[in-house]
Amino acid sequence: MTRRHYSFWSIANEARRGHRGWAPAWRTPTPKLSYDVIVIGGGGHGLATAYFLAKNHGIRNVAVLERGWIGGGNSGRNTQVVRSNYFYKASVDFFEHSLKLYETLSRELNFNVMLSQRGIVTLAHSRHDLETNRRWANAIKLNGVDSEILSREDVKRIEPLINLDARYPIHGGFVQWRGGIVRHDAVNWGFARAADALGVDILQNCDVSGFETRGGRIAGVATPHGVLRAEKFVLSVAGHTSALARQAGLRLPLVSMALQATVTEPVKPMLNTIVMSPGVHVYTSQSDRGEIVIGGSADVYSSYAQRGSLPVFEDFVASAVELFPALARLKVMRQWAGIVDISPDTSPIMGKTPVANLYINCGWGTGGFKAIPAGGDTMASTIANDRAHPLIAPFALDRFERGALIDEGAAAGVAH
Ligand SMILES: Cc1cc2nc3c(=O)[nH]c(=O)nc-3n(C[C@H](O)[C@H](O)[C@H](O)COP(=O)(O)OP(=O)(O)OC[C@H]3O[C@@H](n4cnc5c(N)ncnc54)[C@H](O)[C@@H]3O)c2cc1C
């Protein structure tokens, strides 16, 4: 059965035929013994890297090896926020490129990723917070990205249900109107489908358990299908990066922690934007299904358990209720965590490594979903040309040796 372009006509035709004519969105291929590039990790970054390798650089002999199911890691567990309101120019340039790619991604992938640019409001809880926000918003504007300072009254106008006189009263804030949410599963599935259509092999249930090295290079990776070989390898395994990189002889400055989120039962529209409070460590939005999505800080110890701890959960739910007292009566439907990889300056680590043919894409911490299209685009260019794409050159691993840190801790929105 051949796969078809999604369009009004193909969907209408299939509706008439009981949807019996669709081919699977991607194949389940038999692994080849060798590839040009092997991408380890089938999250958004790995899939996007494979897609752009095939599409922009004509490198189609590519495999994505995923230990579970694609998007089963952080890329399918996040709270879907996309924005480009960072402080430093290097970050703004990179994340703005990503947001622009998101703005046309549905067309690019022929897959509706459900981008909703409803605005992201960051709250200030004191005069001093407001001063910092003003500096932040101005830095963003100077870097050419939209950003607007909000008074207390503006915040109330935008979010009528907010409690301005919370324990830490709200003094105002700032907004990026082009910020929003994107359906996370659709991003994973869209990239997987489009990469597969260009010939990329997506191998699920394919755990990489070790590396075969020869002359300072990676020759192959150990998998349930035996050793698979390639010219170049990319690690895109988020919270598992430091453990896997160690097996390739690489020590990385990363800690892995659980970051959790929760959704309530669905209700009628009550939140208009995404509201983020770095002061009380919570952010919240309403999904298209009506659920209230709430996220908070990372757990404060290292862990690989995709659950998260109760005290942190209680803390961010209490903060959400303080900001929006109407939430108090809602039932929680689901709670979960993902394992995020946090670097010392909370910025990503991307590009080449001291191992000649091994590339890394990690350190995304609590904020790498918004970076998926640009991460894939720039990593693919870096791998194809064996030279850092200009947008990710500042995020190279050797910045920790050079002391050229890009400290975006404050822009994370919540503590980690
Ligand atoms: C609760 C939560 C909320 C978040 N909210 C946001 C948000 O609102 N906005 C935002 O921008 N970011 C957010 N993030 C962060 C974002 O989700 C991640 O930074 C991003 O998804 C990372 O993508 P990735 O492809 O690098 O990693 P992942 O999606 O985690 O993919 C890595 C994949 O590697 C696989 N893997 C691991 N080890 C191996 C191995 N040995 N062999 C083969 N495969 C392996 C894993 O199974 C996984 O599927 C959030 C994260 C969490 C957990």
CSV table of C-alpha atoms and ligand atoms in Angstrom, one decimal:
chain,number,residue,atom,x,y,z
A,1,MET,CA,0.0,0.0,0.0
A,2,THR,CA,1.5,3.3,-1.0
A,3,ARG,CA,1.5,6.3,1.3
A,4,ARG,CA,-0.4,9.3,0.2
A,5,HIS,CA,-0.2,13.0,0.7
A,6,TYR,CA,-2.6,14.2,3.3
A,7,SER,CA,-5.0,16.7,1.7
A,8,PHE,CA,-8.7,17.6,1.8
A,9,TRP,CA,-9.3,15.3,-1.1
A,10,SER,CA,-7.4,12.3,0.1
A,11,ILE,CA,-9.0,12.5,3.6
A,12,ALA,CA,-12.5,13.0,2.0
A,13,ASN,CA,-11.9,10.0,-0.3
A,14,GLU,CA,-10.7,7.8,2.6
A,15,ALA,CA,-13.7,8.9,4.7
A,16,ARG,CA,-16.0,7.5,2.0
A,17,ARG,CA,-14.1,4.2,2.0
A,18,GLY,CA,-14.0,3.7,5.7
A,19,HIS,CA,-10.3,4.8,5.9
A,20,ARG,CA,-9.1,1.4,4.6
A,21,GLY,CA,-6.7,2.8,2.1
A,22,TRP,CA,-4.1,4.5,4.3
A,23,ALA,CA,-0.6,3.0,4.4
A,24,PRO,CA,1.3,3.0,7.8
A,25,ALA,CA,2.8,6.4,8.5
A,26,TRP,CA,6.3,4.8,8.5
A,27,ARG,CA,7.8,1.4,7.7
A,28,THR,CA,9.2,-1.2,10.1
A,29,PRO,CA,12.3,-1.9,8.1
A,30,THR,CA,14.9,-4.7,8.4
A,31,PRO,CA,18.1,-3.1,9.6
A,32,LYS,CA,21.0,-2.8,7.1
A,33,LEU,CA,24.4,-3.7,8.3
A,34,SER,CA,25.8,-0.3,7.6
A,35,TYR,CA,24.6,3.3,7.2
A,36,ASP,CA,26.1,6.7,6.4
A,37,VAL,CA,24.7,8.1,9.6
A,38,ILE,CA,23.2,6.4,12.7
A,39,VAL,CA,21.1,8.7,14.9
A,40,ILE,CA,20.8,7.2,18.4
A,41,GLY,CA,17.5,8.3,20.0
A,42,GLY,CA,14.1,8.6,18.3
A,43,GLY,CA,12.9,11.7,20.1
A,44,GLY,CA,12.1,14.9,18.3
A,45,HIS,CA,15.7,16.0,17.9
A,46,GLY,CA,16.9,12.6,16.5
A,47,LEU,CA,14.0,12.4,14.1
A,48,ALA,CA,14.4,16.0,12.9
A,49,THR,CA,18.1,15.5,12.4
A,50,ALA,CA,17.4,12.4,10.2
A,51,TYR,CA,14.8,14.3,8.3
A,52,PHE,CA,17.0,17.3,7.5
A,53,LEU,CA,20.0,15.1,6.6
A,54,ALA,CA,17.8,13.4,4.0
A,55,LYS,CA,16.0,16.5,2.8
A,56,ASN,CA,18.6,19.2,2.9
A,57,HIS,CA,21.8,17.2,2.3
A,58,GLY,CA,20.7,14.2,0.3
A,59,ILE,CA,22.0,11.8,2.9
A,60,ARG,CA,19.3,9.2,2.9
A,61,ASN,CA,21.2,6.1,4.1
A,62,VAL,CA,20.3,7.0,7.7
A,63,ALA,CA,18.9,5.0,10.6
A,64,VAL,CA,17.3,6.3,13.8
A,65,LEU,CA,17.7,3.8,16.6
A,66,GLU,CA,15.1,4.1,19.4
A,67,ARG,CA,15.2,1.9,22.4
A,68,GLY,CA,11.4,2.2,23.0
A,69,TRP,CA,8.8,3.8,20.7
A,70,ILE,CA,9.4,7.1,19.0
A,71,GLY,CA,8.5,10.1,21.1
A,72,GLY,CA,8.3,7.9,24.2
A,73,GLY,CA,11.0,10.1,25.8
A,74,ASN,CA,10.8,13.8,26.7
A,75,SER,CA,9.5,14.8,23.2
A,76,GLY,CA,6.2,13.1,24.0
A,77,ARG,CA,6.1,14.0,27.7
A,78,ASN,CA,6.6,17.8,27.6
A,79,THR,CA,4.1,20.6,28.1
A,80,GLN,CA,4.4,21.7,24.4
A,81,VAL,CA,5.5,25.3,25.0
A,82,VAL,CA,7.4,27.0,22.1
A,83,ARG,CA,8.9,30.5,22.4
A,84,SER,CA,12.0,32.4,21.5
A,85,ASN,CA,12.1,34.9,24.4
A,86,TYR,CA,15.7,34.2,25.7
A,87,PHE,CA,18.2,36.7,27.0
A,88,TYR,CA,21.4,36.2,25.1
A,89,LYS,CA,21.8,36.8,21.4
A,90,ALA,CA,23.1,33.3,20.7
A,91,SER,CA,20.0,31.8,22.3
A,92,VAL,CA,17.6,34.2,20.7
A,93,ASP,CA,19.0,33.6,17.2
A,94,PHE,CA,18.8,29.9,17.6
A,95,PHE,CA,15.3,29.7,19.2
A,96,GLU,CA,13.9,32.3,16.8
A,97,HIS,CA,15.1,30.2,13.9
A,98,SER,CA,13.2,27.3,15.5
A,99,LEU,CA,10.0,29.2,16.1
A,100,LYS,CA,10.1,30.4,12.5
A,101,LEU,CA,10.5,26.7,11.3
A,102,TYR,CA,7.5,25.8,13.6
A,103,GLU,CA,5.4,28.5,11.9
A,104,THR,CA,5.6,26.6,8.6
A,105,LEU,CA,6.2,23.1,9.9
A,106,SER,CA,2.7,21.7,9.2
A,107,ARG,CA,3.2,22.5,5.5
A,108,GLU,CA,6.8,21.3,5.5
A,109,LEU,CA,5.9,17.9,6.9
A,110,ASN,CA,2.4,17.6,5.4
A,111,PHE,CA,1.3,16.9,9.0
A,112,ASN,CA,-0.8,19.2,11.2
A,113,VAL,CA,1.4,19.9,14.2
A,114,MET,CA,-1.4,22.1,15.7
A,115,LEU,CA,0.7,25.2,16.3
A,116,SER,CA,-1.3,27.7,18.4
A,117,GLN,CA,0.4,31.0,18.9
A,118,ARG,CA,-1.7,32.2,21.8
A,119,GLY,CA,1.1,34.2,23.6
A,120,ILE,CA,3.2,33.4,26.6
A,121,VAL,CA,3.0,35.7,29.6
A,122,THR,CA,5.8,35.8,32.2
A,123,LEU,CA,4.8,37.2,35.5
A,124,ALA,CA,6.6,39.6,37.8
A,125,HIS,CA,5.9,39.2,41.6
A,126,SER,CA,7.7,42.3,42.9
A,127,ARG,CA,9.0,45.6,41.7
A,128,HIS,CA,12.4,44.1,41.3
A,129,ASP,CA,11.1,41.2,39.3
A,130,LEU,CA,9.4,43.7,37.0
A,131,GLU,CA,12.7,45.6,36.6
A,132,THR,CA,14.4,42.3,35.6
A,133,ASN,CA,11.5,41.6,33.2
A,134,ARG,CA,11.9,45.0,31.6
A,135,ARG,CA,15.6,44.3,31.0
A,136,TRP,CA,14.8,40.9,29.7
A,137,ALA,CA,12.0,42.1,27.4
A,138,ASN,CA,14.2,44.9,26.1
A,139,ALA,CA,17.1,42.5,25.4
A,140,ILE,CA,14.7,40.3,23.4
A,141,LYS,CA,13.4,43.3,21.4
A,142,LEU,CA,17.0,44.5,20.7
A,143,ASN,CA,17.6,41.0,19.3
A,144,GLY,CA,14.7,41.5,16.9
A,145,VAL,CA,12.1,39.4,18.5
A,146,ASP,CA,8.6,40.5,19.7
A,147,SER,CA,8.2,41.2,23.3
A,148,GLU,CA,5.9,43.5,25.3
A,149,ILE,CA,6.0,44.7,28.9
A,150,LEU,CA,2.7,44.3,30.8
A,151,SER,CA,1.2,46.2,33.6
A,152,ARG,CA,-0.8,44.6,36.4
A,153,GLU,CA,-4.0,45.7,34.6
A,154,ASP,CA,-2.8,44.2,31.3
A,155,VAL,CA,-2.2,40.9,33.0
A,156,LYS,CA,-5.8,40.9,34.4
A,157,ARG,CA,-7.2,41.9,31.0
A,158,ILE,CA,-5.4,39.0,29.3
A,159,GLU,CA,-6.2,36.5,32.0
A,160,PRO,CA,-9.4,37.5,33.8
A,161,LEU,CA,-9.3,34.6,36.3
A,162,ILE,CA,-5.8,35.4,37.6
A,163,ASN,CA,-5.4,36.3,41.3
A,164,LEU,CA,-3.4,39.5,41.2
A,165,ASP,CA,-3.2,39.5,45.0
A,166,ALA,CA,-1.7,36.1,45.5
A,167,ARG,CA,0.8,35.4,48.3
A,168,TYR,CA,3.4,36.9,46.1
A,169,PRO,CA,1.3,39.7,44.4
A,170,ILE,CA,1.6,40.2,40.7
A,171,HIS,CA,3.1,43.5,39.6
A,172,GLY,CA,3.0,42.9,35.9
A,173,GLY,CA,5.1,40.9,33.5
A,174,PHE,CA,5.9,40.6,29.8
A,175,VAL,CA,4.5,38.7,26.9
A,176,GLN,CA,5.7,37.2,23.6
A,177,TRP,CA,2.6,36.9,21.5
A,178,ARG,CA,4.2,34.6,19.0
A,179,GLY,CA,4.9,32.1,21.7
A,180,GLY,CA,2.4,29.2,22.0
A,181,ILE,CA,2.0,25.5,22.1
A,182,VAL,CA,2.4,22.8,19.5
A,183,ARG,CA,1.0,19.2,19.7
A,184,HIS,CA,4.1,17.2,20.8
A,185,ASP,CA,3.1,13.8,19.4
A,186,ALA,CA,2.4,15.4,16.1
A,187,VAL,CA,5.9,16.8,15.9
A,188,ASN,CA,7.4,13.4,16.5
A,189,TRP,CA,5.0,11.6,14.1
A,190,GLY,CA,5.3,14.3,11.5
A,191,PHE,CA,9.1,14.2,11.4
A,192,ALA,CA,9.1,10.4,11.5
A,193,ARG,CA,6.7,10.1,8.6
A,194,ALA,CA,8.5,12.7,6.5
A,195,ALA,CA,11.9,11.2,7.2
A,196,ASP,CA,10.7,7.6,6.4
A,197,ALA,CA,9.3,8.9,3.1
A,198,LEU,CA,12.8,10.1,2.2
A,199,GLY,CA,14.2,6.6,2.9
A,200,VAL,CA,15.3,6.9,6.6
A,201,ASP,CA,15.1,3.6,8.5
A,202,ILE,CA,13.3,4.1,11.9
A,203,LEU,CA,14.1,1.2,14.1
A,204,GLN,CA,12.0,1.1,17.3
A,205,ASN,CA,12.7,-1.3,20.2
A,206,CYS,CA,16.4,-1.0,19.3
A,207,ASP,CA,18.4,-0.2,22.4
A,208,VAL,CA,22.0,0.8,21.8
A,209,SER,CA,24.0,-0.9,24.6
A,210,GLY,CA,27.6,-0.1,23.6
A,211,PHE,CA,30.1,1.1,21.1
A,212,GLU,CA,32.7,-0.6,19.0
A,213,THR,CA,35.6,1.7,18.7
A,214,ARG,CA,38.6,1.6,16.3
A,215,GLY,CA,41.5,4.1,16.0
A,216,GLY,CA,39.7,6.8,18.1
A,217,ARG,CA,36.5,6.5,16.0
A,218,ILE,CA,33.2,4.7,16.5
A,219,ALA,CA,33.0,1.8,14.2
A,220,GLY,CA,29.6,0.4,15.2
A,221,VAL,CA,26.9,0.3,17.9
A,222,ALA,CA,25.7,-2.8,19.7
A,223,THR,CA,22.0,-3.4,19.3
A,224,PRO,CA,19.5,-6.3,19.5
A,225,HIS,CA,20.1,-6.7,15.7
A,226,GLY,CA,23.8,-7.1,16.3
A,227,VAL,CA,26.5,-4.5,15.5
A,228,LEU,CA,25.2,-1.8,13.2
A,229,ARG,CA,28.0,0.3,11.4
A,230,ALA,CA,28.1,3.8,10.1
A,231,GLU,CA,30.4,6.5,9.0
A,232,LYS,CA,29.0,9.0,11.5
A,233,PHE,CA,27.0,8.7,14.7
A,234,VAL,CA,24.8,11.2,16.6
A,235,LEU,CA,23.7,10.9,20.3
A,236,SER,CA,20.3,12.4,20.8
A,237,VAL,CA,19.2,10.6,23.9
A,238,ALA,CA,18.4,13.4,26.3
A,239,GLY,CA,18.6,12.2,30.0
A,240,HIS,CA,20.6,9.1,28.9
A,241,THR,CA,23.3,11.1,27.2
A,242,SER,CA,25.9,11.1,29.9
A,243,ALA,CA,25.6,7.4,30.6
A,244,LEU,CA,25.8,6.4,26.9
A,245,ALA,CA,28.5,8.9,26.1
A,246,ARG,CA,30.7,7.5,28.9
A,247,GLN,CA,30.6,4.1,27.0
A,248,ALA,CA,32.1,5.9,24.1
A,249,GLY,CA,34.8,7.4,26.3
A,250,LEU,CA,33.3,10.8,26.7
A,251,ARG,CA,32.7,12.5,30.0
A,252,LEU,CA,30.0,15.2,29.7
A,253,PRO,CA,29.0,18.0,32.1
A,254,LEU,CA,25.3,16.9,32.4
A,255,VAL,CA,23.0,15.9,35.3
A,256,SER,CA,19.9,13.9,34.7
A,257,MET,CA,16.8,14.8,36.7
A,258,ALA,CA,13.1,14.1,36.6
A,259,LEU,CA,10.9,17.0,35.3
A,260,GLN,CA,7.2,16.5,35.9
A,261,ALA,CA,3.9,17.8,34.6
A,262,THR,CA,0.2,17.1,35.2
A,263,VAL,CA,-3.1,17.6,33.4
A,264,THR,CA,-6.5,18.1,35.0
A,265,GLU,CA,-9.9,17.0,33.7
A,266,PRO,CA,-11.0,19.0,30.7
A,267,VAL,CA,-13.1,22.2,31.2
A,268,LYS,CA,-14.5,24.9,29.0
A,269,PRO,CA,-12.0,27.6,27.9
A,270,MET,CA,-10.6,29.4,31.0
A,271,LEU,CA,-7.0,30.3,30.1
A,272,ASN,CA,-6.2,32.4,27.1
A,273,THR,CA,-2.4,32.2,27.1
A,274,ILE,CA,0.5,30.3,28.6
A,275,VAL,CA,1.2,31.8,32.0
A,276,MET,CA,4.6,31.3,33.4
A,277,SER,CA,5.8,32.3,36.9
A,278,PRO,CA,9.5,32.0,37.5
A,279,GLY,CA,8.9,33.5,40.9
A,280,VAL,CA,6.6,30.7,42.2
A,281,HIS,CA,8.0,28.1,39.8
A,282,VAL,CA,4.9,27.1,37.9
A,283,TYR,CA,3.5,27.5,34.4
A,284,THR,CA,0.1,26.6,33.0
A,285,SER,CA,-1.9,26.5,29.8
A,286,GLN,CA,-5.1,25.0,28.5
A,287,SER,CA,-4.8,22.2,25.9
A,288,ASP,CA,-7.1,22.2,22.8
A,289,ARG,CA,-9.0,19.4,24.6
A,290,GLY,CA,-9.7,21.7,27.5
A,291,GLU,CA,-7.3,20.1,30.0
A,292,ILE,CA,-5.3,22.4,32.2
A,293,VAL,CA,-1.6,21.6,31.7
A,294,ILE,CA,0.6,22.4,34.7
A,295,GLY,CA,4.4,22.1,34.9
A,296,GLY,CA,6.9,23.1,37.5
A,297,SER,CA,10.6,22.8,38.6
A,298,ALA,CA,12.8,19.8,38.1
A,299,ASP,CA,13.2,17.5,41.0
A,300,VAL,CA,16.3,18.4,43.0
A,301,TYR,CA,18.2,15.2,42.8
A,302,SER,CA,19.4,13.0,40.0
A,303,SER,CA,17.1,10.2,38.9
A,304,TYR,CA,16.1,8.0,35.9
A,305,ALA,CA,12.6,7.3,37.2
A,306,GLN,CA,10.0,8.8,34.9
A,307,ARG,CA,7.7,9.6,37.8
A,308,GLY,CA,8.9,12.6,39.8
A,309,SER,CA,8.5,13.2,43.5
A,310,LEU,CA,5.4,14.1,45.4
A,311,PRO,CA,6.7,17.2,47.2
A,312,VAL,CA,7.6,18.9,43.9
A,313,PHE,CA,4.2,18.0,42.5
A,314,GLU,CA,2.4,19.4,45.6
A,315,ASP,CA,4.5,22.5,45.3
A,316,PHE,CA,3.7,23.4,41.7
A,317,VAL,CA,0.0,22.5,42.0
A,318,ALA,CA,-0.3,24.7,45.1
A,319,SER,CA,1.4,27.5,43.1
A,320,ALA,CA,-1.0,27.1,40.2
A,321,VAL,CA,-4.0,27.2,42.5
A,322,GLU,CA,-2.6,30.3,44.2
A,323,LEU,CA,-2.5,32.0,40.8
A,324,PHE,CA,-5.8,30.7,39.5
A,325,PRO,CA,-8.0,29.8,42.5
A,326,ALA,CA,-10.7,28.4,40.2
A,327,LEU,CA,-8.3,25.4,39.5
A,328,ALA,CA,-8.8,24.2,43.1
A,329,ARG,CA,-11.9,22.3,42.2
A,330,LEU,CA,-10.5,20.4,39.2
A,331,LYS,CA,-9.5,16.7,39.4
A,332,VAL,CA,-6.0,15.7,38.3
A,333,MET,CA,-6.2,13.2,35.5
A,334,ARG,CA,-2.6,12.3,34.8
A,335,GLN,CA,0.9,13.0,36.2
A,336,TRP,CA,4.2,12.0,34.7
A,337,ALA,CA,7.9,12.9,34.4
A,338,GLY,CA,10.6,12.8,31.8
A,339,ILE,CA,14.4,12.6,32.4
A,340,VAL,CA,16.0,15.9,31.4
A,341,ASP,CA,19.7,16.5,30.8
A,342,ILE,CA,20.8,19.7,32.4
A,343,SER,CA,24.1,21.4,31.6
A,344,PRO,CA,25.9,23.8,34.0
A,345,ASP,CA,24.8,26.9,32.2
A,346,THR,CA,21.4,25.4,31.3
A,347,SER,CA,22.1,25.8,27.5
A,348,PRO,CA,22.3,22.9,25.1
A,349,ILE,CA,25.5,21.2,24.0
A,350,MET,CA,25.5,20.6,20.3
A,351,GLY,CA,28.0,19.6,17.6
A,352,LYS,CA,31.3,17.7,17.3
A,353,THR,CA,33.0,15.8,20.2
A,354,PRO,CA,36.6,14.8,20.8
A,355,VAL,CA,35.6,11.4,19.3
A,356,ALA,CA,36.1,12.1,15.5
A,357,ASN,CA,32.9,10.7,14.1
A,358,LEU,CA,30.6,11.2,17.1
A,359,TYR,CA,28.3,14.2,17.4
A,360,ILE,CA,26.1,15.2,20.3
A,361,ASN,CA,22.8,17.0,20.7
A,362,CYS,CA,22.0,17.2,24.4
A,363,GLY,CA,21.7,19.5,27.4
A,364,TRP,CA,18.2,20.6,26.5
A,365,GLY,CA,17.1,20.4,30.1
A,366,THR,CA,13.6,21.7,30.5
A,367,GLY,CA,13.4,23.5,27.2
A,368,GLY,CA,14.3,21.4,24.1
A,369,PHE,CA,10.9,20.8,22.6
A,370,LYS,CA,10.8,24.3,21.2
A,371,ALA,CA,14.2,23.7,19.7
A,372,ILE,CA,13.4,20.5,17.7
A,373,PRO,CA,13.1,21.9,14.2
A,374,ALA,CA,16.2,24.1,14.5
A,375,GLY,CA,18.1,21.4,16.4
A,376,GLY,CA,17.4,19.0,13.5
A,377,ASP,CA,18.3,21.5,10.9
A,378,THR,CA,21.6,22.7,12.4
A,379,MET,CA,22.7,19.3,13.5
A,380,ALA,CA,22.1,17.9,10.0
A,381,SER,CA,24.2,20.7,8.5
A,382,THR,CA,27.0,20.1,11.1
A,383,ILE,CA,27.1,16.4,10.4
A,384,ALA,CA,26.9,16.7,6.6
A,385,ASN,CA,29.7,19.4,6.5
A,386,ASP,CA,31.6,18.2,9.5
A,387,ARG,CA,31.7,21.9,10.6
A,388,ALA,CA,29.5,23.5,13.2
A,389,HIS,CA,26.5,25.4,11.8
A,390,PRO,CA,26.9,29.1,12.7
A,391,LEU,CA,23.8,29.0,14.9
A,392,ILE,CA,25.1,26.3,17.1
A,393,ALA,CA,28.8,27.2,17.2
A,394,PRO,CA,28.4,29.0,20.5
A,395,PHE,CA,26.8,25.9,22.0
A,396,ALA,CA,29.9,23.6,21.4
A,397,LEU,CA,31.1,21.3,24.1
A,398,ASP,CA,34.4,23.1,24.4
A,399,ARG,CA,32.7,26.3,25.8
A,400,PHE,CA,33.1,24.7,29.2
A,401,GLU,CA,36.9,24.7,28.7
A,402,ARG,CA,36.9,28.2,27.3
A,403,GLY,CA,34.6,29.6,29.9
A,404,ALA,CA,32.3,31.0,27.2
A,405,LEU,CA,29.1,30.0,29.0
A,406,ILE,CA,25.6,31.1,27.9
A,407,ASP,CA,23.8,31.2,31.2
A,408,GLU,CA,20.1,31.1,30.4
A,409,GLY,CA,19.1,29.8,33.9
A,410,ALA,CA,16.7,32.7,34.3
A,411,ALA,CA,15.1,32.2,30.9
A,412,ALA,CA,14.1,28.7,31.7
A,413,GLY,CA,10.9,30.0,33.3
A,414,VAL,CA,11.1,27.4,36.1
A,415,ALA,CA,14.1,26.5,38.3
A,416,HIS,CA,16.4,23.6,37.5
B,1,LIG,C1,7.5,17.3,31.9
B,1,LIG,C2,8.3,18.0,30.8
B,1,LIG,C3,7.9,19.2,30.3
B,1,LIG,C4,8.6,19.9,29.3
B,1,LIG,N1,8.1,21.0,28.8
B,1,LIG,C5,8.7,21.6,27.8
B,1,LIG,C6,8.1,22.7,27.1
B,1,LIG,O1,7.0,23.1,27.4
B,1,LIG,N2,8.8,23.3,26.1
B,1,LIG,C7,10.0,22.9,25.7
B,1,LIG,O2,10.6,23.5,24.8
B,1,LIG,N3,10.6,21.8,26.3
B,1,LIG,C8,10.0,21.1,27.3
B,1,LIG,N4,10.5,20.0,27.9
B,1,LIG,C9,11.9,19.6,27.4
B,1,LIG,C10,11.8,18.8,26.1
B,1,LIG,O3,10.7,17.9,26.2
B,1,LIG,C11,13.1,18.1,25.8
B,1,LIG,O4,14.2,19.0,25.9
B,1,LIG,C12,13.1,17.6,24.4
B,1,LIG,O5,11.9,16.8,24.1
B,1,LIG,C13,14.3,16.7,24.1
B,1,LIG,O6,14.2,16.1,22.9
B,1,LIG,P1,15.2,14.9,22.6
B,1,LIG,O7,14.8,14.4,21.2
B,1,LIG,O8,16.6,15.4,22.8
B,1,LIG,O9,15.0,13.8,23.7
B,1,LIG,P2,13.9,12.7,23.9
B,1,LIG,O10,12.6,13.1,23.3
B,1,LIG,O11,13.9,12.3,25.3
B,1,LIG,O12,14.4,11.5,23.0
B,1,LIG,C14,15.5,10.7,23.4
B,1,LIG,C15,15.2,9.3,23.0
B,1,LIG,O13,16.4,8.5,23.2
B,1,LIG,C16,16.0,7.2,23.5
B,1,LIG,N5,17.1,6.5,24.1
B,1,LIG,C17,17.7,6.7,25.3
B,1,LIG,N6,18.7,5.9,25.5
B,1,LIG,C18,18.8,5.1,24.3
B,1,LIG,C19,19.6,4.1,23.9
B,1,LIG,N7,20.6,3.6,24.7
B,1,LIG,N8,19.4,3.5,22.7
B,1,LIG,C20,18.4,4.0,21.8
B,1,LIG,N9,17.6,5.0,22.2
B,1,LIG,C21,17.8,5.5,23.4
B,1,LIG,C22,14.8,7.5,24.5
B,1,LIG,O14,14.0,6.4,24.6
B,1,LIG,C23,14.1,8.7,23.9
B,1,LIG,O15,13.0,8.3,23.1
B,1,LIG,C24,9.9,19.3,28.9
B,1,LIG,C25,10.3,18.1,29.4
B,1,LIG,C26,9.5,17.5,30.3
B,1,LIG,C27,10.0,16.1,30.8
